[in-house]
Structures are given as structure tokens and as C-alpha cells.
Amino acid sequence: MKIKFLLLLSSLFFFLNACSKEDSTVIENLENPLANAPKDVNDNGFRAKWNYVSKSKSYLLDVSTTENFSALVPNYNSKEVTDLNEVVVSLTGGTQYYYRVRAKSETQTSGYSNVISVVTTGTSNVPEDPTFLKVKVNKLANPFFVGMAVKANQLNAGSPYDVILKNEFSSISAEYEMKMDQISVASGVYNWTVADKIVAYGNTNNINVHGHALVWHNSVPSWLANYAGTDAEFSLEVKKYITDVVTHYKGKVKSWDVVNESIADNGSMRNTVFLRRMGPNYVNDCFKWAREAANAAADTQLLLFYNDYATSDNSNKQNAVYTLIDKLITDKLIDGVGFQMHNTIFAPSKIQIEKDLNRAVTKGLKIHISELDMQVNPGNAQSNLTATFTNELRLAQKAKYKEIVKIYNALPKANKYALTVWGMKDNESWIPFSTELNHPGNDWPLLYDSNFAIKSSHTGFLEGLD
Ligand code: XIL
């Protein structure tokens, strides 16, 4: 009897123990699933995808038109799916959607996966906002110049460029015709004709003229690049050029990029003819000569800028640029910084741009977003001949233009100067043809299409001002 009782007791112990082990398996948490990029995106929907979660029996799929899932699409509010993908249907074309999933077992539901963003194809049929850029900007409490890069042959009265410029833009920069290789024919010999046309266009139409650029390694005239004189004589030639140009345009050109792109991408000083012949202090020298020329011409309002590219997502370069700027501040030679912003829809990020610009804000400098464009096909990722400007890219570009305008508009009044877009029409942008970017394919980086029609990027610009 006693033995029987002991046997019963011990089997009860083993039974309870086994149960508790089973229990501990059950309360082990289900992992959150990983949502993947969609497939088969079309006008009405897409295939949402995610990874398998161990011990799950099904998945709960949410699809929303808002990133915080406050506007769930009917039928996709925790829709139970037993597969690892689901064809989401009956959506609207040209619309932004978001999806996420949770894993489900018989007893448990996991937390949410990451959120995937997807835009259906097709036209949105939402008309673009036709408001003129400068009209909206000039209504702001703290307006700034809205700039456009121009070429002299666009500026004939009545041309579509002329009409758009007068309606929408309050500043111009010469895309290439005010660079040294265009103006300087030989030592002390200048060809002013084309540059004068650009400056006069701005002056007569009440459009600010930003001078671009006095010293740039990519626009050195061959007589100077191959200069046979001594280094000291070379420096004097550069001084003479800066002095003569600043003097010629006194009171007419309101700001100059004195030096363009003197820092290399690795953060060292770019190995240019100016560095080689004038030494590492050449940037300060050029600013000093520009300031002296302006003062001698009684042009006390002239603003002097340092201009460079791709500093926001390259901390070595950014630090080097700010070190250079600090030196110019110490010598009281600089008024502002030009951030070229030849950006893409992927980079740099909002946070990177804000951080970069804010360093200039803390130094009390004016900020010029000086050459804005937004590639949608960077590195020619879509193959050259088949590249298309899909609706998804159109909306992504609109969002990225909106983002940078919003960042710029949020700057303190004292730090605002101009936000300049680098070219009017997509088909005339420098981007696809740039040998530097080695980018022979198609892109659509600007605010107007090849027919001068405003794009969604233009609407994004306007929305960035809200
Ligand atoms: C480009 C122009 O867009 C082209 O038309 C020209 O042939 C070469 O220069 N950084 C600059 C600009 O500072 O001057 C460059 O402009 C683009 C890169």
C-alpha cells in the first residue's frame, strides 16, 4: 500500500513537472516578424511580404494610408493571412500606403513588424498646385530668395524661361557663364559680354544676382592652368582676376562664391593648381582679395560665400569645410556658406542635412542652398534605356523636395539667404551628362519637365513652405 502510494506520488510529481515544462514553452514570446519590400506593385495594389516566424500559425496584416496606421484600409485591419505574403487589392493608383504584420500562434500574438512604405503606380490625378514659388515665399514671415541657375541664351524676353523666371524666382546664378574660363581670355583680358547679359537681366527685373564662382578648379582657363611664370606671379594673376571681376560687378552682383570645392571628399585640401601654386592659405587669400576689391569699390554690402558639395553625409569633408570656414571667420572674411545639395531621393537624410546646416547657424553665417537638384535614378540604377520616371519616384521626389524646403524655411531669419535650384527643365539638367558623376542614363532631378510643365517636385517645394 505504502509502495503504491509512493509510486502515485512520484508519478504525480513527474506529471506536474512535465506540465510546468510545457507551460514554460507556451509563454515563450513569439518573435516580431520582419516585413519585406513589396512585389508586383501596380495601379490597384501590391504583394506585401514578410519572413516566417517560428511557432506562428498565421499573420495579421495592417495596411494604412498613414505611417502611424491611423487610417487603416478596410479589409486590411489585422487581416489574418496564413501565407508569408498577401496580394493587397482594390487600392487607389498613385497613392502612398504602409504595411506591417504581427505573427499569431494559437495562444499568442507578437508585436508589430517594421513598417514598409509603398506607392501604387498610375497617375494620382491630383492637379499640381500652380502657385508661384516666390509669391508664396514672399508671404512668409521670414522670406528668402528662390534662385534658379540660368544660361544667357535663355534670357530673351518672352521665352518660356523668361516668363517662369519672372513669375517664380527672385535670384539667379549663372550655371557656367560667370566662371573664370568663360570671363578670362588672357592675363588682364576679359570677355564680359555673356556674363553682363546675365547680370543685367537680374538687375533690370529686380532679381538678385548671385555670382558663381570666382575660383574653381574645374573652370581654370588654359592660359592660367599652363602658366609659365613663378608661383608668386601666378598668385598675382588670381588676385588681379578676383579684383577686376568684383570691381566690374560692384553693386550689381550681390554675393559671390569666392572659392568653390576646395576640400576633397576625404577631407584633405583638394589637389588643385591653386593649392599647388599658392599654398594651403590660398582660400583665405582669395577671400581677402575679394573683400579688399569690394571695399575699394565702396561695395560694402557684398556677401562672400564658400561653396561646396556633399558635406551632409560625409563627416570628414564636413569637418574639414568647417575648419576652413572657422579660419575665414577668424579673419572676418566670410558671410555665408553655399551647400550645393546635388542630392538624391535617398540621401542625405533630413537629420544629416539639419545637422550640417545648423553648424553654419551656430557660427552666424548665411546659408545658401546653392545648387539643389534631386536625382531619382542615382548611379543609373535603372538601366540606361529603360529608365522611367515612375509614379513612385515622382512622389518620393516630391517628398524629398518638400523636406529640404521645410528644413531651409525653419532656419532662423538671420541665416536665410537663398535656396537655388540648379536648372529649370529635367531634360537640360547637368545631371545625366555629368562626366564627374559618370552618369550617362536618365534622370529627372528638377521642378519642370521637358515641356516646362510644373512637376510634383514643384508642389513639394510649395508644401515645404506650409
Ligand atoms: C556645372 C554646370 O551645371 C554645367 O553646365 C557646367 O558645364 C559644369 O558645371 N558644382 C558646381 C557647379 O559648383 O558650377 C557645376 O555646374 C555643378 C557642380
Coordinates of C-alpha atoms and ligand atoms in Angstrom, one line a residue:
M1 CA 0.0 0.0 0.0
K2 CA 2.8 2.3 1.0
I3 CA 4.7 1.5 -2.1
K4 CA 1.6 2.1 -4.3
F5 CA 1.2 5.5 -2.6
L6 CA 4.8 6.4 -3.2
L7 CA 4.6 5.4 -6.8
L8 CA 1.4 7.5 -7.2
L9 CA 3.1 10.4 -5.5
S10 CA 6.3 10.2 -7.7
S11 CA 4.3 9.9 -10.9
L12 CA 2.2 12.9 -9.8
F13 CA 5.5 14.8 -9.3
F14 CA 6.7 13.8 -12.8
F15 CA 3.4 14.7 -14.3
L16 CA 3.4 18.2 -12.7
N17 CA 7.0 18.7 -13.7
A18 CA 6.2 17.8 -17.3
C19 CA 3.2 20.2 -17.3
S20 CA 5.3 23.1 -16.0
K21 CA 7.9 22.4 -18.7
E22 CA 5.1 22.5 -21.3
D23 CA 3.8 25.8 -19.7
S24 CA 7.2 27.4 -20.0
T25 CA 7.3 26.6 -23.7
V26 CA 3.9 28.2 -24.2
I27 CA 4.8 31.5 -22.5
E28 CA 8.0 31.9 -24.6
N29 CA 7.3 35.0 -26.7
L30 CA 6.6 34.9 -30.4
E31 CA 9.2 36.9 -32.3
N32 CA 8.1 40.0 -34.2
P33 CA 8.0 39.3 -38.0
L34 CA 10.3 41.1 -40.4
A35 CA 8.3 42.8 -43.2
N36 CA 10.0 42.9 -46.6
A37 CA 9.7 45.1 -49.6
P38 CA 6.6 44.6 -51.7
K39 CA 6.5 42.8 -55.1
D40 CA 4.2 43.3 -58.1
V41 CA 3.3 46.9 -57.4
N42 CA 0.6 48.0 -59.8
D43 CA -2.2 50.6 -60.0
N44 CA -4.6 48.7 -57.7
G45 CA -2.3 47.1 -55.2
F46 CA 0.8 45.1 -54.5
R47 CA 2.1 41.9 -52.9
A48 CA 3.0 42.5 -49.2
K49 CA 5.8 40.2 -48.0
W50 CA 7.3 39.1 -44.7
N51 CA 9.5 36.5 -43.1
Y52 CA 8.4 33.3 -41.3
V53 CA 8.2 33.4 -37.5
S54 CA 8.8 30.2 -35.6
K55 CA 5.7 28.7 -33.9
S56 CA 3.4 31.1 -35.7
K57 CA 0.2 29.7 -37.3
S58 CA -0.9 32.9 -39.2
Y59 CA -0.1 36.6 -39.6
L60 CA -2.2 39.7 -39.0
L61 CA -1.7 42.3 -41.8
D62 CA -2.4 46.0 -41.5
V63 CA -2.4 48.4 -44.5
S64 CA -2.8 52.1 -44.0
T65 CA -2.5 55.3 -45.9
T66 CA -0.8 56.9 -42.9
E67 CA 2.6 56.0 -41.4
N68 CA 1.2 55.8 -37.9
F69 CA -1.6 53.4 -39.1
S70 CA -4.4 55.8 -38.0
A71 CA -6.1 55.3 -41.4
L72 CA -6.4 51.6 -42.0
V73 CA -7.6 50.4 -45.4
P74 CA -10.9 48.5 -45.0
N75 CA -10.4 44.7 -45.0
Y76 CA -6.7 45.2 -44.0
N77 CA -7.2 45.9 -40.3
S78 CA -5.4 42.9 -38.8
K79 CA -6.4 40.7 -41.8
E80 CA -5.5 37.1 -40.9
V81 CA -3.2 35.5 -43.5
T82 CA -1.7 32.0 -43.3
D83 CA 0.9 32.6 -46.1
L84 CA 4.1 34.7 -46.0
N85 CA 2.7 37.2 -48.5
E86 CA -0.6 38.6 -49.4
V87 CA -1.8 40.4 -52.6
V88 CA -3.4 43.6 -51.4
V89 CA -6.1 44.6 -53.8
S90 CA -8.6 47.4 -54.6
L91 CA -6.3 50.3 -53.7
T92 CA -6.1 53.6 -55.5
G93 CA -3.4 54.4 -58.1
G94 CA -0.6 56.8 -57.3
T95 CA -1.1 56.6 -53.6
Q96 CA 1.2 56.2 -50.6
Y97 CA 0.5 53.1 -48.5
Y98 CA 2.2 51.5 -45.5
Y99 CA 2.0 47.9 -44.2
R100 CA 3.1 45.9 -41.1
V101 CA 2.3 42.4 -39.7
R102 CA 2.1 40.6 -36.5
A103 CA 2.7 36.8 -36.0
K104 CA 0.0 34.8 -34.4
S105 CA 0.0 31.3 -32.7
E106 CA -2.9 29.5 -31.1
T107 CA -2.3 31.4 -27.8
Q108 CA -0.3 34.5 -28.6
T109 CA 0.1 37.5 -30.9
S110 CA 3.6 39.0 -31.4
G111 CA 4.5 42.7 -31.6
Y112 CA 4.4 44.6 -34.9
S113 CA 7.0 44.2 -37.6
N114 CA 8.8 47.1 -39.2
V115 CA 6.8 49.3 -41.4
I116 CA 7.1 49.1 -45.2
S117 CA 6.2 52.1 -47.4
V118 CA 4.9 51.5 -50.9
V119 CA 3.3 53.8 -53.6
T120 CA 0.9 52.3 -56.1
T121 CA 1.6 53.1 -59.7
G122 CA -0.6 55.2 -62.1
T123 CA -1.4 58.8 -62.0
S124 CA -2.7 60.4 -58.9
N125 CA -5.0 62.7 -60.9
V126 CA -4.4 65.2 -58.2
P127 CA -3.6 68.5 -60.0
E128 CA -0.4 70.3 -59.1
D129 CA -0.6 73.5 -57.1
P130 CA 0.0 76.3 -59.6
T131 CA 1.0 78.9 -57.0
F132 CA 4.3 80.7 -58.0
L133 CA 7.2 79.8 -55.7
K134 CA 8.4 83.3 -54.9
V135 CA 4.9 84.6 -54.4
K136 CA 4.4 82.0 -51.6
V137 CA 7.9 82.6 -50.2
N138 CA 7.4 86.3 -50.1
K139 CA 4.3 85.9 -47.9
L140 CA 6.4 84.2 -45.2
A141 CA 7.3 86.0 -42.1
N142 CA 11.0 85.4 -43.0
P143 CA 11.2 85.2 -46.7
F144 CA 14.3 84.2 -48.7
F145 CA 15.4 84.3 -52.3
V146 CA 14.2 81.5 -54.5
G147 CA 17.1 81.0 -57.0
M148 CA 17.5 79.4 -60.4
A149 CA 20.6 78.6 -62.4
V150 CA 20.4 80.2 -65.8
K151 CA 22.2 80.4 -69.1
A152 CA 22.4 83.7 -71.1
N153 CA 20.6 82.3 -74.1
Q154 CA 17.5 81.6 -72.1
L155 CA 17.0 85.2 -71.1
N156 CA 15.4 86.6 -74.2
A157 CA 12.2 88.5 -73.4
G158 CA 9.1 86.3 -73.9
S159 CA 11.0 82.9 -73.8
P160 CA 9.4 80.3 -71.5
Y161 CA 12.4 80.6 -69.3
D162 CA 12.0 84.4 -69.1
V163 CA 8.3 84.0 -68.2
I164 CA 8.9 81.4 -65.5
L165 CA 11.9 83.3 -64.1
K166 CA 9.9 86.5 -63.7
N167 CA 6.9 84.7 -62.1
E168 CA 8.7 82.3 -59.8
F169 CA 12.3 83.2 -59.0
S170 CA 13.9 86.1 -57.1
S171 CA 17.6 85.2 -57.6
I172 CA 19.7 83.8 -60.4
S173 CA 23.1 82.1 -60.6
A174 CA 24.9 81.7 -63.9
E175 CA 25.1 77.9 -64.5
Y176 CA 28.6 78.3 -66.1
E177 CA 29.0 81.6 -67.8
M178 CA 30.4 83.6 -64.9
K179 CA 33.2 81.2 -64.2
M180 CA 36.8 82.1 -64.8
D181 CA 37.3 80.1 -68.0
Q182 CA 34.4 82.0 -69.6
I183 CA 35.4 85.5 -68.5
S184 CA 39.1 85.4 -68.5
V185 CA 40.6 85.3 -72.0
A186 CA 44.2 86.1 -71.0
S187 CA 46.0 88.0 -68.3
G188 CA 44.0 91.2 -67.8
V189 CA 41.8 90.5 -70.8
Y190 CA 38.1 89.8 -70.2
N191 CA 35.1 88.8 -72.2
W192 CA 32.2 90.4 -70.3
T193 CA 29.5 90.1 -72.9
V194 CA 27.7 87.0 -71.8
A195 CA 28.2 87.5 -68.1
D196 CA 27.0 91.1 -68.4
K197 CA 23.8 89.9 -70.1
I198 CA 23.0 87.7 -67.2
V199 CA 23.8 90.3 -64.6
A200 CA 21.7 93.0 -66.5
Y201 CA 18.8 90.6 -66.7
G202 CA 18.7 90.2 -62.9
N203 CA 19.3 93.9 -62.3
T204 CA 16.5 95.1 -64.6
N205 CA 14.0 92.6 -63.4
N206 CA 14.5 93.1 -59.7
I207 CA 16.0 89.6 -59.4
N208 CA 19.0 89.1 -57.1
V209 CA 22.2 88.1 -58.8
H210 CA 24.5 85.6 -57.0
G211 CA 28.0 85.4 -58.6
H212 CA 29.2 81.8 -59.2
A213 CA 32.2 81.3 -58.9
L214 CA 35.4 83.2 -58.8
V215 CA 37.8 80.4 -58.1
W216 CA 37.0 76.8 -59.1
H217 CA 39.5 74.1 -60.1
N218 CA 37.1 72.9 -62.9
S219 CA 37.0 76.3 -64.7
V220 CA 40.6 77.4 -64.9
P221 CA 41.3 78.9 -68.3
S222 CA 44.1 77.1 -70.1
W223 CA 46.4 80.2 -70.1
L224 CA 46.3 80.1 -66.3
A225 CA 46.4 76.3 -65.9
N226 CA 49.6 76.3 -68.1
Y227 CA 51.0 79.5 -66.6
A228 CA 54.8 79.7 -67.2
G229 CA 55.5 82.4 -64.6
T230 CA 56.6 81.9 -61.0
D231 CA 54.2 80.9 -58.2
A232 CA 54.2 84.5 -56.9
E233 CA 53.2 85.7 -60.4
F234 CA 50.5 83.1 -60.5
S235 CA 49.1 84.4 -57.2
L236 CA 49.1 87.9 -58.6
E237 CA 47.2 86.8 -61.7
V238 CA 44.5 85.3 -59.4
K239 CA 44.4 88.4 -57.3
K240 CA 44.0 90.5 -60.4
Y241 CA 41.2 88.4 -61.8
I242 CA 39.3 88.5 -58.5
T243 CA 39.8 92.2 -58.1
D244 CA 38.8 93.0 -61.7
V245 CA 35.6 90.8 -61.6
V246 CA 34.4 92.0 -58.2
T247 CA 35.1 95.6 -59.3
H248 CA 33.3 95.2 -62.7
Y249 CA 30.2 93.9 -60.9
K250 CA 30.2 96.2 -57.9
G251 CA 26.7 96.8 -56.7
K252 CA 25.3 94.6 -59.4
V253 CA 26.3 91.2 -58.1
K254 CA 25.2 90.9 -54.5
S255 CA 27.1 87.9 -53.5
W256 CA 30.0 85.8 -54.8
D257 CA 31.1 82.2 -54.3
V258 CA 34.7 83.2 -53.8
V259 CA 36.1 79.7 -53.7
N260 CA 34.2 76.6 -54.9
E261 CA 35.0 73.0 -53.8
S262 CA 38.5 73.4 -52.3
I263 CA 38.0 70.4 -50.0
A264 CA 38.4 66.8 -51.4
D265 CA 35.9 64.1 -50.5
N266 CA 38.4 62.5 -48.0
G267 CA 38.6 65.8 -46.1
S268 CA 42.0 66.9 -47.3
M269 CA 42.6 70.0 -49.4
R270 CA 41.7 69.2 -53.0
N271 CA 44.9 68.9 -55.1
T272 CA 44.3 71.8 -57.5
V273 CA 46.5 74.2 -59.4
F274 CA 45.6 76.8 -56.8
L275 CA 46.8 74.7 -53.9
R276 CA 50.0 73.6 -55.8
R277 CA 50.9 77.2 -56.8
M278 CA 49.6 79.3 -54.0
G279 CA 49.9 77.0 -50.9
P280 CA 47.3 76.0 -48.3
N281 CA 46.3 79.5 -47.4
Y282 CA 45.0 80.3 -50.9
V283 CA 41.4 80.2 -49.8
N284 CA 41.9 83.0 -47.3
D285 CA 44.0 84.9 -49.8
C286 CA 41.2 84.8 -52.4
F287 CA 38.6 85.9 -49.8
K288 CA 40.9 88.7 -48.7
W289 CA 41.3 90.0 -52.3
A290 CA 37.6 89.8 -52.9
R291 CA 36.9 91.8 -49.7
E292 CA 39.6 94.4 -50.5
A293 CA 38.3 94.9 -54.0
A294 CA 34.7 95.3 -52.8
N295 CA 35.8 97.8 -50.1
A296 CA 37.9 99.7 -52.6
A297 CA 34.9 99.9 -54.9
A298 CA 32.7 101.1 -51.9
D299 CA 30.7 97.9 -52.3
T300 CA 30.2 97.3 -48.6
Q301 CA 27.2 95.1 -48.9
L302 CA 28.8 92.4 -51.0
L303 CA 28.4 88.9 -49.4
L304 CA 31.2 86.4 -49.7
F305 CA 30.4 82.7 -49.7
Y306 CA 32.4 79.5 -49.6
N307 CA 30.6 76.8 -51.7
D308 CA 31.0 73.0 -51.6
Y309 CA 29.1 69.8 -52.2
A310 CA 28.2 66.6 -50.3
T311 CA 29.2 67.7 -46.8
S312 CA 26.0 66.5 -45.1
D313 CA 26.7 62.8 -45.3
N314 CA 30.5 62.9 -45.3
S315 CA 31.7 63.8 -41.8
N316 CA 35.4 64.0 -42.8
K317 CA 34.6 66.5 -45.5
Q318 CA 32.1 68.4 -43.4
N319 CA 34.6 68.8 -40.6
A320 CA 37.3 70.0 -43.0
V321 CA 34.9 72.5 -44.6
Y322 CA 34.0 73.9 -41.2
T323 CA 37.7 74.1 -40.1
L324 CA 38.3 76.1 -43.3
I325 CA 35.3 78.3 -42.5
D326 CA 36.5 78.9 -39.0
K327 CA 39.7 80.3 -40.3
L328 CA 37.8 82.6 -42.6
I329 CA 35.6 83.7 -39.7
T330 CA 38.6 84.5 -37.6
D331 CA 39.9 86.7 -40.3
K332 CA 36.4 88.3 -40.7
L333 CA 36.3 87.4 -44.4
I334 CA 33.2 85.2 -44.9
D335 CA 29.5 86.0 -44.8
G336 CA 28.0 82.7 -45.8
V337 CA 28.2 79.1 -46.9
G338 CA 26.8 77.5 -50.1
F339 CA 25.6 74.0 -49.7
Q340 CA 25.3 72.7 -53.3
M341 CA 22.9 69.8 -52.5
H342 CA 23.1 67.7 -55.6
N343 CA 21.0 65.2 -53.7
T344 CA 19.1 62.1 -54.4
I345 CA 15.7 60.8 -53.2
F346 CA 17.7 58.5 -50.9
A347 CA 20.3 60.8 -49.4
P348 CA 21.4 62.8 -47.5
S349 CA 18.8 62.3 -44.7
K350 CA 16.8 65.0 -43.1
I351 CA 18.8 64.7 -39.9
Q352 CA 22.1 64.8 -41.8
I353 CA 21.1 68.0 -43.6
E354 CA 19.8 69.7 -40.5
K355 CA 23.0 68.9 -38.6
D356 CA 25.2 70.2 -41.4
L357 CA 23.2 73.5 -41.8
N358 CA 23.0 74.0 -38.1
R359 CA 26.7 74.1 -37.8
A360 CA 26.6 77.2 -40.0
V361 CA 23.8 78.6 -38.0
T362 CA 25.8 78.4 -34.8
K363 CA 28.6 80.3 -36.5
G364 CA 26.2 83.1 -37.5
L365 CA 26.7 82.5 -41.2
K366 CA 24.2 83.0 -44.1
I367 CA 23.2 79.8 -45.7
H368 CA 22.7 79.3 -49.4
I369 CA 21.3 76.0 -50.7
S370 CA 23.1 76.8 -53.9
E371 CA 22.6 74.1 -56.5
L372 CA 19.7 72.0 -55.5
D373 CA 18.6 69.0 -57.6
M374 CA 17.2 65.6 -56.7
Q375 CA 18.2 62.5 -58.6
V376 CA 15.6 59.7 -58.7
N377 CA 17.9 57.3 -60.7
P378 CA 21.2 57.8 -58.9
G379 CA 24.1 55.9 -60.3
N380 CA 21.9 55.0 -63.2
A381 CA 20.4 52.1 -61.1
Q382 CA 17.6 51.7 -63.6
S383 CA 19.2 50.6 -66.8
N384 CA 20.0 53.4 -69.1
L385 CA 17.5 52.8 -71.9
T386 CA 14.5 51.5 -69.9
A387 CA 14.7 54.0 -67.1
T388 CA 11.2 55.5 -66.4
F389 CA 10.1 58.2 -64.1
T390 CA 7.5 56.1 -62.3
N391 CA 4.8 57.4 -60.1
E392 CA 6.6 56.1 -57.0
L393 CA 9.7 58.0 -57.9
R394 CA 7.6 61.1 -58.6
L395 CA 6.1 61.0 -55.2
A396 CA 9.4 60.2 -53.5
Q397 CA 11.0 63.2 -55.2
K398 CA 8.1 65.4 -54.2
A399 CA 8.6 64.3 -50.6
K400 CA 12.3 65.0 -50.7
Y401 CA 11.9 68.5 -52.2
K402 CA 9.3 69.2 -49.5
E403 CA 11.7 68.0 -46.8
I404 CA 14.6 70.2 -47.8
V405 CA 12.4 73.3 -48.3
K406 CA 11.0 72.7 -44.9
I407 CA 14.4 72.4 -43.3
Y408 CA 15.5 75.6 -45.1
N409 CA 12.4 77.6 -44.1
A410 CA 12.8 76.6 -40.5
L411 CA 16.2 78.3 -40.3
P412 CA 16.5 81.5 -38.3
K413 CA 15.8 84.7 -40.2
A414 CA 19.4 85.9 -39.9
N415 CA 20.8 82.7 -41.5
K416 CA 18.5 82.6 -44.6
Y417 CA 19.8 83.8 -47.9
A418 CA 18.6 81.8 -50.9
L419 CA 17.5 78.4 -52.0
T420 CA 18.7 77.9 -55.6
V421 CA 17.6 75.1 -57.9
W422 CA 20.3 74.0 -60.4
G423 CA 18.4 74.3 -63.7
M424 CA 14.9 74.6 -64.9
K425 CA 13.9 71.6 -67.1
D426 CA 14.7 68.0 -66.4
N427 CA 16.0 67.4 -70.0
E428 CA 18.5 70.2 -69.6
S429 CA 19.8 69.3 -66.2
W430 CA 23.6 68.9 -65.9
I431 CA 23.0 65.6 -64.0
P432 CA 22.7 63.0 -66.8
F433 CA 25.6 64.4 -68.7
S434 CA 28.0 64.9 -65.9
T435 CA 31.2 63.1 -66.6
E436 CA 32.1 63.6 -63.0
L437 CA 29.2 61.6 -61.8
N438 CA 29.7 59.1 -64.6
H439 CA 26.0 59.0 -65.1
P440 CA 25.0 58.6 -68.7
G441 CA 21.5 57.5 -68.1
N442 CA 18.2 59.2 -67.5
D443 CA 17.2 61.3 -64.6
W444 CA 14.5 63.8 -63.7
P445 CA 16.0 65.9 -61.0
L446 CA 14.3 69.3 -61.3
L447 CA 11.0 71.2 -60.9
Y448 CA 9.8 71.4 -64.5
D449 CA 9.5 68.7 -67.2
S450 CA 10.9 69.0 -70.7
N451 CA 7.7 70.9 -71.7
F452 CA 8.1 73.5 -68.9
A453 CA 5.2 71.9 -67.0
I454 CA 5.5 72.0 -63.2
K455 CA 6.1 68.6 -61.6
S456 CA 5.1 67.2 -58.3
S457 CA 8.5 68.3 -57.0
H458 CA 7.3 71.9 -57.5
T459 CA 4.2 71.1 -55.4
G460 CA 6.5 69.5 -52.9
F461 CA 8.5 72.8 -52.8
L462 CA 5.3 74.7 -52.1
E463 CA 4.2 72.3 -49.4
G464 CA 7.6 72.6 -47.7
L465 CA 6.7 76.3 -47.1
D466 CA 3.5 75.4 -45.1
Ligands
XIL1 C1 28.1 72.6 -63.8 C2 27.1 73.2 -64.8 O1 25.8 72.8 -64.5 C3 27.4 72.7 -66.2 O2 26.6 73.3 -67.1 C4 28.9 73.0 -66.5 O3 29.2 72.5 -67.7 C5 29.8 72.4 -65.4 O4 29.4 72.9 -64.2 N1 29.2 72.1 -58.9 C6 29.2 73.5 -59.2 C7 28.6 73.9 -60.5 O5 29.7 74.3 -58.4 O6 29.3 75.0 -61.0 C8 28.6 72.8 -61.5 O7 27.8 73.3 -62.6 C9 28.0 71.6 -60.9 C10 28.8 71.1 -59.8

